[in-house]
Tab-separated table of C-alpha atoms and ligand atoms in Angstrom:
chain	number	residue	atom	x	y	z
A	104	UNK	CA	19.567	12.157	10.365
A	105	UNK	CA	17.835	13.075	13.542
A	106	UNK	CA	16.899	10.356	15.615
A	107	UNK	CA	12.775	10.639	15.400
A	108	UNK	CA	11.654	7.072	16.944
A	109	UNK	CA	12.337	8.876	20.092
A	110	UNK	CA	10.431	12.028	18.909
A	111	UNK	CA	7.288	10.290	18.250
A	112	UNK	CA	4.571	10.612	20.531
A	113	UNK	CA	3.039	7.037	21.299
A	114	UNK	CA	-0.074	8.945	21.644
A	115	UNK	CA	-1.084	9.829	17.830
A	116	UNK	CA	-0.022	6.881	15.793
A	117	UNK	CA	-1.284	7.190	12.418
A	118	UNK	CA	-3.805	4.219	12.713
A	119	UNK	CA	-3.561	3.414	8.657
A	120	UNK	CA	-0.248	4.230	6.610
A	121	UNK	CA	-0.625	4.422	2.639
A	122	UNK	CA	2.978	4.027	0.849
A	123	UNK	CA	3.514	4.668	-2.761
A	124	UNK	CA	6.638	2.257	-3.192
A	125	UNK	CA	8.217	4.366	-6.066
A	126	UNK	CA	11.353	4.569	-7.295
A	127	UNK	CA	13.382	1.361	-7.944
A	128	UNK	CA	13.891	1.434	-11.075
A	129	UNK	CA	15.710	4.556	-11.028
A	130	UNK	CA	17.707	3.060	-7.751
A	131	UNK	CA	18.936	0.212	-10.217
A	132	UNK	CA	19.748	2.573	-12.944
A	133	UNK	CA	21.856	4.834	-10.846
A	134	UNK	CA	23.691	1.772	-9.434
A	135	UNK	CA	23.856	0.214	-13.565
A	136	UNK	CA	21.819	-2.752	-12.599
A	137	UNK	CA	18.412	-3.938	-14.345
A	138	UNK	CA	15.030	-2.966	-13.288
A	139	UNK	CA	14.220	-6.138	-12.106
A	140	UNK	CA	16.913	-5.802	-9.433
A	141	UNK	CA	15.426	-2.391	-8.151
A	142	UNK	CA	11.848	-4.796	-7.230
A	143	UNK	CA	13.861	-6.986	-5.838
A	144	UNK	CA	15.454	-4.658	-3.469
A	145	UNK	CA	12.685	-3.301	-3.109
A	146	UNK	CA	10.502	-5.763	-1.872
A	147	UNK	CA	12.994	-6.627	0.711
A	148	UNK	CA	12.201	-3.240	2.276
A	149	UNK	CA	8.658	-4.680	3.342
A	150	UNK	CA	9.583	-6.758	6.392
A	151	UNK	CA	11.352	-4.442	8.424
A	152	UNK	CA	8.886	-1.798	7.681
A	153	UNK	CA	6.149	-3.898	8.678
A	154	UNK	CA	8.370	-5.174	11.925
A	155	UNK	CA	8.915	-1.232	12.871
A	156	UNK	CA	5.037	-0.746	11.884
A	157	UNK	CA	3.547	-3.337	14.481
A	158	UNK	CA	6.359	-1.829	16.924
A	159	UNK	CA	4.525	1.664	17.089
A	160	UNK	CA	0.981	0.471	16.458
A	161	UNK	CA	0.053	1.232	13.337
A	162	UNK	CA	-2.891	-0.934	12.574
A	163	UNK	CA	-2.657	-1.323	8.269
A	164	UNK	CA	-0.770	-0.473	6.367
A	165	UNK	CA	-1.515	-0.225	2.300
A	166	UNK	CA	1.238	-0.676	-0.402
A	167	UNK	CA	0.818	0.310	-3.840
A	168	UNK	CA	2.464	-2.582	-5.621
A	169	UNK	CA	0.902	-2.758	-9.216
A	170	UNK	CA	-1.586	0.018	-10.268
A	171	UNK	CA	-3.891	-1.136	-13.380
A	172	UNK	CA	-1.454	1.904	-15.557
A	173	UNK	CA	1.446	0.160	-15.077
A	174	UNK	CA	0.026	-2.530	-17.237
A	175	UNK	CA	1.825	-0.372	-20.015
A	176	UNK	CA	5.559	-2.029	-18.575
A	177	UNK	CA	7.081	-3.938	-21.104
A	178	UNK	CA	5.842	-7.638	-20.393
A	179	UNK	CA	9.475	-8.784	-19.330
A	180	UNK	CA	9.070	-6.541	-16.480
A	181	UNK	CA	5.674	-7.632	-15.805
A	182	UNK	CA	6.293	-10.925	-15.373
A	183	UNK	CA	9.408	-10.470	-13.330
A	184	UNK	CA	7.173	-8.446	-11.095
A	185	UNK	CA	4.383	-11.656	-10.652
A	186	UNK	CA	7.567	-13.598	-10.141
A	187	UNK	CA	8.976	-11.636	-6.989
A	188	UNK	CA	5.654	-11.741	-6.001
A	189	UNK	CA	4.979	-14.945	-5.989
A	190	UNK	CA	8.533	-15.545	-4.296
A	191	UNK	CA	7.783	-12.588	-1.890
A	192	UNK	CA	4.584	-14.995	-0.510
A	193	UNK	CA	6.705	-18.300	-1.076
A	194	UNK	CA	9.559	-17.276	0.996
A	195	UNK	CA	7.646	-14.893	3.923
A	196	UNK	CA	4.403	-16.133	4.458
A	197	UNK	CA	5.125	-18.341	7.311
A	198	UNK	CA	6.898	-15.549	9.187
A	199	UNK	CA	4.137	-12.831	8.236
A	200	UNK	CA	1.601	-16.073	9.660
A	201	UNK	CA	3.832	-15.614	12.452
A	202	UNK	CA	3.864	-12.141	13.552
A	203	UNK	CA	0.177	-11.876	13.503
A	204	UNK	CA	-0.477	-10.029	9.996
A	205	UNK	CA	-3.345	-10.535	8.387
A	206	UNK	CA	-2.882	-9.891	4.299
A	207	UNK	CA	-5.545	-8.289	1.872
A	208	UNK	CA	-5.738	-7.381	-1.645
A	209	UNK	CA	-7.155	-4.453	-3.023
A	210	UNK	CA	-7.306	-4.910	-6.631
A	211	UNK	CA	-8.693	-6.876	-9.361
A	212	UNK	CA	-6.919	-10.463	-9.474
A	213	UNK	CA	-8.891	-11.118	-12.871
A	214	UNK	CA	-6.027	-10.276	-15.079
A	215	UNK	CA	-3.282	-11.517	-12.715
A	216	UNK	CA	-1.293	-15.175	-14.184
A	217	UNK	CA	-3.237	-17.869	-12.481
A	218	UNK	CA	-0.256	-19.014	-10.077
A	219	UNK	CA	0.213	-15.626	-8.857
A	220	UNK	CA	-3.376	-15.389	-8.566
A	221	UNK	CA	-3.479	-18.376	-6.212
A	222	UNK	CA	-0.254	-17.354	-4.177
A	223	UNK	CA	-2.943	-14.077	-3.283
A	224	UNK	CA	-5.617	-15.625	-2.605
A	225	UNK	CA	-3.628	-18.563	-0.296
A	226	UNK	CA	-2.001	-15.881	1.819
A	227	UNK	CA	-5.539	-14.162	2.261
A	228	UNK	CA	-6.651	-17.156	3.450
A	229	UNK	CA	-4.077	-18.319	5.760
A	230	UNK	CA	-3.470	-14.977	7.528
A	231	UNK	CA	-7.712	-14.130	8.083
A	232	UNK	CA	-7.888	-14.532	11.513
A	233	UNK	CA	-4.798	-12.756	12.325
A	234	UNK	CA	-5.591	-9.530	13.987
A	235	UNK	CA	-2.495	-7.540	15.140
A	236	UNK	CA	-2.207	-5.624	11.578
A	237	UNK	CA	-3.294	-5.386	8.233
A	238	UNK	CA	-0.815	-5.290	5.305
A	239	UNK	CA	-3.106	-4.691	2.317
A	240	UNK	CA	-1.486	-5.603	-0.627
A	241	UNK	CA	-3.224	-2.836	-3.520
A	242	UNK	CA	-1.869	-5.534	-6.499
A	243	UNK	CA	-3.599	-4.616	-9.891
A	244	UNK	CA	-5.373	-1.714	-8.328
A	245	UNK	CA	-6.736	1.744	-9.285
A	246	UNK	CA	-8.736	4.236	-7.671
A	247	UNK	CA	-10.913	5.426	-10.243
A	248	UNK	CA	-11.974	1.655	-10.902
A	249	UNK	CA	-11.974	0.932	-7.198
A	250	UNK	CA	-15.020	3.402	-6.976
A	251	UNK	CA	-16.601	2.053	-9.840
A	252	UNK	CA	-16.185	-1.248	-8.801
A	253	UNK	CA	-17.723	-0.300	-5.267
A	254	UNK	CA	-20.534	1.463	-7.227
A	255	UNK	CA	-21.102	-1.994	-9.349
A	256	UNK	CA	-21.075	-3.897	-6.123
A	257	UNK	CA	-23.572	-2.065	-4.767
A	258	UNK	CA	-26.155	-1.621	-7.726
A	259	UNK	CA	-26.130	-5.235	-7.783
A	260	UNK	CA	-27.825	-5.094	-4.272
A	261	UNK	CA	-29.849	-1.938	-4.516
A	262	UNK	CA	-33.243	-1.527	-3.767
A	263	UNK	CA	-35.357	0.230	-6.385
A	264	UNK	CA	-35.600	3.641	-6.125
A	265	UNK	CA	-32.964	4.307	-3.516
A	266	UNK	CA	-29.980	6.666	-3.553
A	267	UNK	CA	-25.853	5.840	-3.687
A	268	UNK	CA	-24.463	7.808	-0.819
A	269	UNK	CA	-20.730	7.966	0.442
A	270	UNK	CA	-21.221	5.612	2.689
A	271	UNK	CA	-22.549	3.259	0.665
A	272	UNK	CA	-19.599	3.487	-1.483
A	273	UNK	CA	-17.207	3.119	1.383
A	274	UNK	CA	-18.848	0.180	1.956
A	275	UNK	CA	-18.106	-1.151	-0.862
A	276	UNK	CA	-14.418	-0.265	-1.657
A	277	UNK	CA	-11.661	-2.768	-1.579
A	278	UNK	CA	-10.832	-1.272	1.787
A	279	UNK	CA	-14.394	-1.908	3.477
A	280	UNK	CA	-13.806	-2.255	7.016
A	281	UNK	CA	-9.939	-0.834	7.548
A	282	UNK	CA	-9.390	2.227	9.554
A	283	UNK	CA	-9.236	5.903	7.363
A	284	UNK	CA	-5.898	6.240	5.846
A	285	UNK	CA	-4.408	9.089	8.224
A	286	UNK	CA	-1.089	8.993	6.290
A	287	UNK	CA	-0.119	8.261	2.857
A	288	UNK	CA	3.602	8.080	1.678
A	289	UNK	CA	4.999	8.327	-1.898
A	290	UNK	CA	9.247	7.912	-2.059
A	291	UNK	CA	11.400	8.815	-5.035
A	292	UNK	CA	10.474	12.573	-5.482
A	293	UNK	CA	7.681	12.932	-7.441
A	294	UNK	CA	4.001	14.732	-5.807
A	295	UNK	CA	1.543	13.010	-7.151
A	296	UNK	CA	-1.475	10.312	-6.874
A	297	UNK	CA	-1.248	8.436	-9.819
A	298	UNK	CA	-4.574	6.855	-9.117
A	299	UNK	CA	-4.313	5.543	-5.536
A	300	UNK	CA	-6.708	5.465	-2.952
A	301	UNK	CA	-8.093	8.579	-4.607
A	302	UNK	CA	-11.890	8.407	-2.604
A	303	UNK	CA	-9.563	7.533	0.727
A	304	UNK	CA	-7.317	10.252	0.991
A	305	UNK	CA	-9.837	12.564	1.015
A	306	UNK	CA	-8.365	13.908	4.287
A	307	UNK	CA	-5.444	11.942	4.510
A	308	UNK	CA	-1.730	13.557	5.218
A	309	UNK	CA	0.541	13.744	2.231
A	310	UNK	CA	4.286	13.245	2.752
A	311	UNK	CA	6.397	12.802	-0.421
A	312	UNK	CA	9.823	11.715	0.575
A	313	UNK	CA	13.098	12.272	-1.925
A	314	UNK	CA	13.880	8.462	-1.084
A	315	UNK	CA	14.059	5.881	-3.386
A	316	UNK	CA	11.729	2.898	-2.286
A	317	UNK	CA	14.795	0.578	-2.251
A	318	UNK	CA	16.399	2.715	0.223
A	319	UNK	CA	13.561	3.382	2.585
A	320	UNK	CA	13.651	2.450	5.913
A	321	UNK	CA	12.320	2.216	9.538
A	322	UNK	CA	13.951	5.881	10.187
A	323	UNK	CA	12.336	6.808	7.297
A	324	UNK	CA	8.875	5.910	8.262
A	325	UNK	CA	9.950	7.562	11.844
A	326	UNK	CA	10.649	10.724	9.644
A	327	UNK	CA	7.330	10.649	8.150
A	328	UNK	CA	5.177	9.219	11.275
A	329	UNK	CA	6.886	12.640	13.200
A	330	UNK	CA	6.161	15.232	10.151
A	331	UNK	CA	2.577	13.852	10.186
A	332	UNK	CA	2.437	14.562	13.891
A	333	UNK	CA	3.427	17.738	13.708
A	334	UNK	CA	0.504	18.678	10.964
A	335	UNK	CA	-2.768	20.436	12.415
A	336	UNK	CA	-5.397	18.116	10.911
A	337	UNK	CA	-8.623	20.570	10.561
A	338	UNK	CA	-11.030	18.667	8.327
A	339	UNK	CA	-12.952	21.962	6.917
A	340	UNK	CA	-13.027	23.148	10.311
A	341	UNK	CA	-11.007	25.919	12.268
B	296	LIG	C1	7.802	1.370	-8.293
B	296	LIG	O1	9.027	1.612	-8.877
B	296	LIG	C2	7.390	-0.067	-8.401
B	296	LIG	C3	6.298	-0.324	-9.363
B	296	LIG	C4	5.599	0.571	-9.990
B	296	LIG	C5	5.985	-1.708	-9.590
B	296	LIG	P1	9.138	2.022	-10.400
B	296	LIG	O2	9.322	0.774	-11.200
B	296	LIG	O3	8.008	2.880	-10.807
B	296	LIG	O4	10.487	2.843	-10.390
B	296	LIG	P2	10.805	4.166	-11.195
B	296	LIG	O5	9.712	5.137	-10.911
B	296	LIG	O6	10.867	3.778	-12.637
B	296	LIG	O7	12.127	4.601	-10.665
B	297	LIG	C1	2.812	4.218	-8.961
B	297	LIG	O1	4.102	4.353	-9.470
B	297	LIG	C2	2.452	2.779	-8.885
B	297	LIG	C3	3.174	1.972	-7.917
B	297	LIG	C4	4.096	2.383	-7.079
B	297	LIG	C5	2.813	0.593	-7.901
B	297	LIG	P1	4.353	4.621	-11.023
B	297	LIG	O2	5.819	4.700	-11.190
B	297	LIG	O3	3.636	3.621	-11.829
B	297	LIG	O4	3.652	6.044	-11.220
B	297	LIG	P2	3.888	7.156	-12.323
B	297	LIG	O5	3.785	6.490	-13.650
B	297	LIG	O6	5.241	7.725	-12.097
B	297	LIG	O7	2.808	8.160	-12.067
B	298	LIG	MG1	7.711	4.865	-10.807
């Protein structure tokens, strides 16, 4: 593979990178091992990617880790998944403390196991006033209930008679106050959404990689950080 860190200009760093971690459990099947492996691997992908992230700039950085369809896992899985997470936090808080990240969640934690719950809402806490990046943790998340959550939010403060606007739902998504996603990412193949940050990527980038999430990279976010440079980004206009 070509060596793109050193084709990237320094000059048009996406500012927000979306990621669509997909793909380990077919990484574990082709190497015969269970699912629950492939999420393991696969969240030991995060802390190089965020180390190589900081490197170039990028200010957040969004990872799709539980959408609210994936509910329809078997509950084994499920519950291995709250466990990694809740080992993920255990085992690399102090470090992410450390190197200046500051966590969200985008999501609903309502229907989360209490402990996992907790292990959220503790690293929210402890990394607020961090400010070199974000690393927004989308955990129980979907777009479509994003915006009506957003909408919700803001009925509850409307005044009578006036009008929802897109700003007003901006304002109110889980991702209130974090830079426009410029690029989003999906590994293991497949082209679609499947109900991310639909109202966000409105204008965002799209670069589906044939990489399986276990697999992925720093040279693969160099890949992807130099095909998104290389897009014209017109916006409606000419
Ligand atoms: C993505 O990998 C991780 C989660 C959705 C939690 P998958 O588990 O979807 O892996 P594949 O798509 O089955 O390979
Ligand atoms: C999207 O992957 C959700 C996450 C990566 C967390 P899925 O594997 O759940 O998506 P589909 O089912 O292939 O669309
Ligand atoms: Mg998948």
């Amino acid at each position: 593979m070509k060596n793109y860190k050193d084709l990237i200009s320094r000059n048009r760093i996406p500012r927000h990178v979306a990621i669509i971690m997909d793909g380990n459990g077919r990484w574990a099947k082709k190497k015969s091992l269970p699912r629950a492996e492939g999420h393991k691997r696969g969240a030991e992908v995060i802390e190089p990617l965020m180390d190589s992230a900081i490197e170039l700039g990028i200010k957040a950085v969004s990872l799709y880790a539980f959408s609210t369809e994936n509910w329809l896992r078997p509950q084994t899985e499920i519950f291995a998944l709250w466990r990694l997470l809740e080992y993920f936090f255990k085992t690399r808080l102090e470090k992410i403390k450390g190197r200046g990240i500051k966590i969200r969640h985008s999501g609903s934690l309502d229907k989360l196991p209490s402990g996992t719950r907790e292990i959220i809402k503790n690293a929210v806490e402890e990394t607020k006033n961090n400010k070199k990046a974000v690393l927004n943790f989308c955990l129980n998340y979907g777009g479509r209930q994003e915006i009506v959550h957003a909408v919700n939010s803001w009925l509850e403060k409307r005044k009578p008679g006036e009008p929802i606007t897109a700003s007003k739902i901006e304002k109110n998504l889980y991702t209130s106050g974090l830079p426009g996603v410029d690029l989003l990412i999906r590994t293991s193949g497949e082209s679609r959404i499947s109900n991310f940050l639909i109202w966000q990527i409105a204008y965002t980038e799209l670069v589906f990689l044939d990489v399986l999430w276990p697999d992925f990279g720093p040279s693969h976010l160099y890949r992807c950080i130099y095909e998104y440079q290389n897009r014209e980004r017109r916006y409606g206009g000419i």
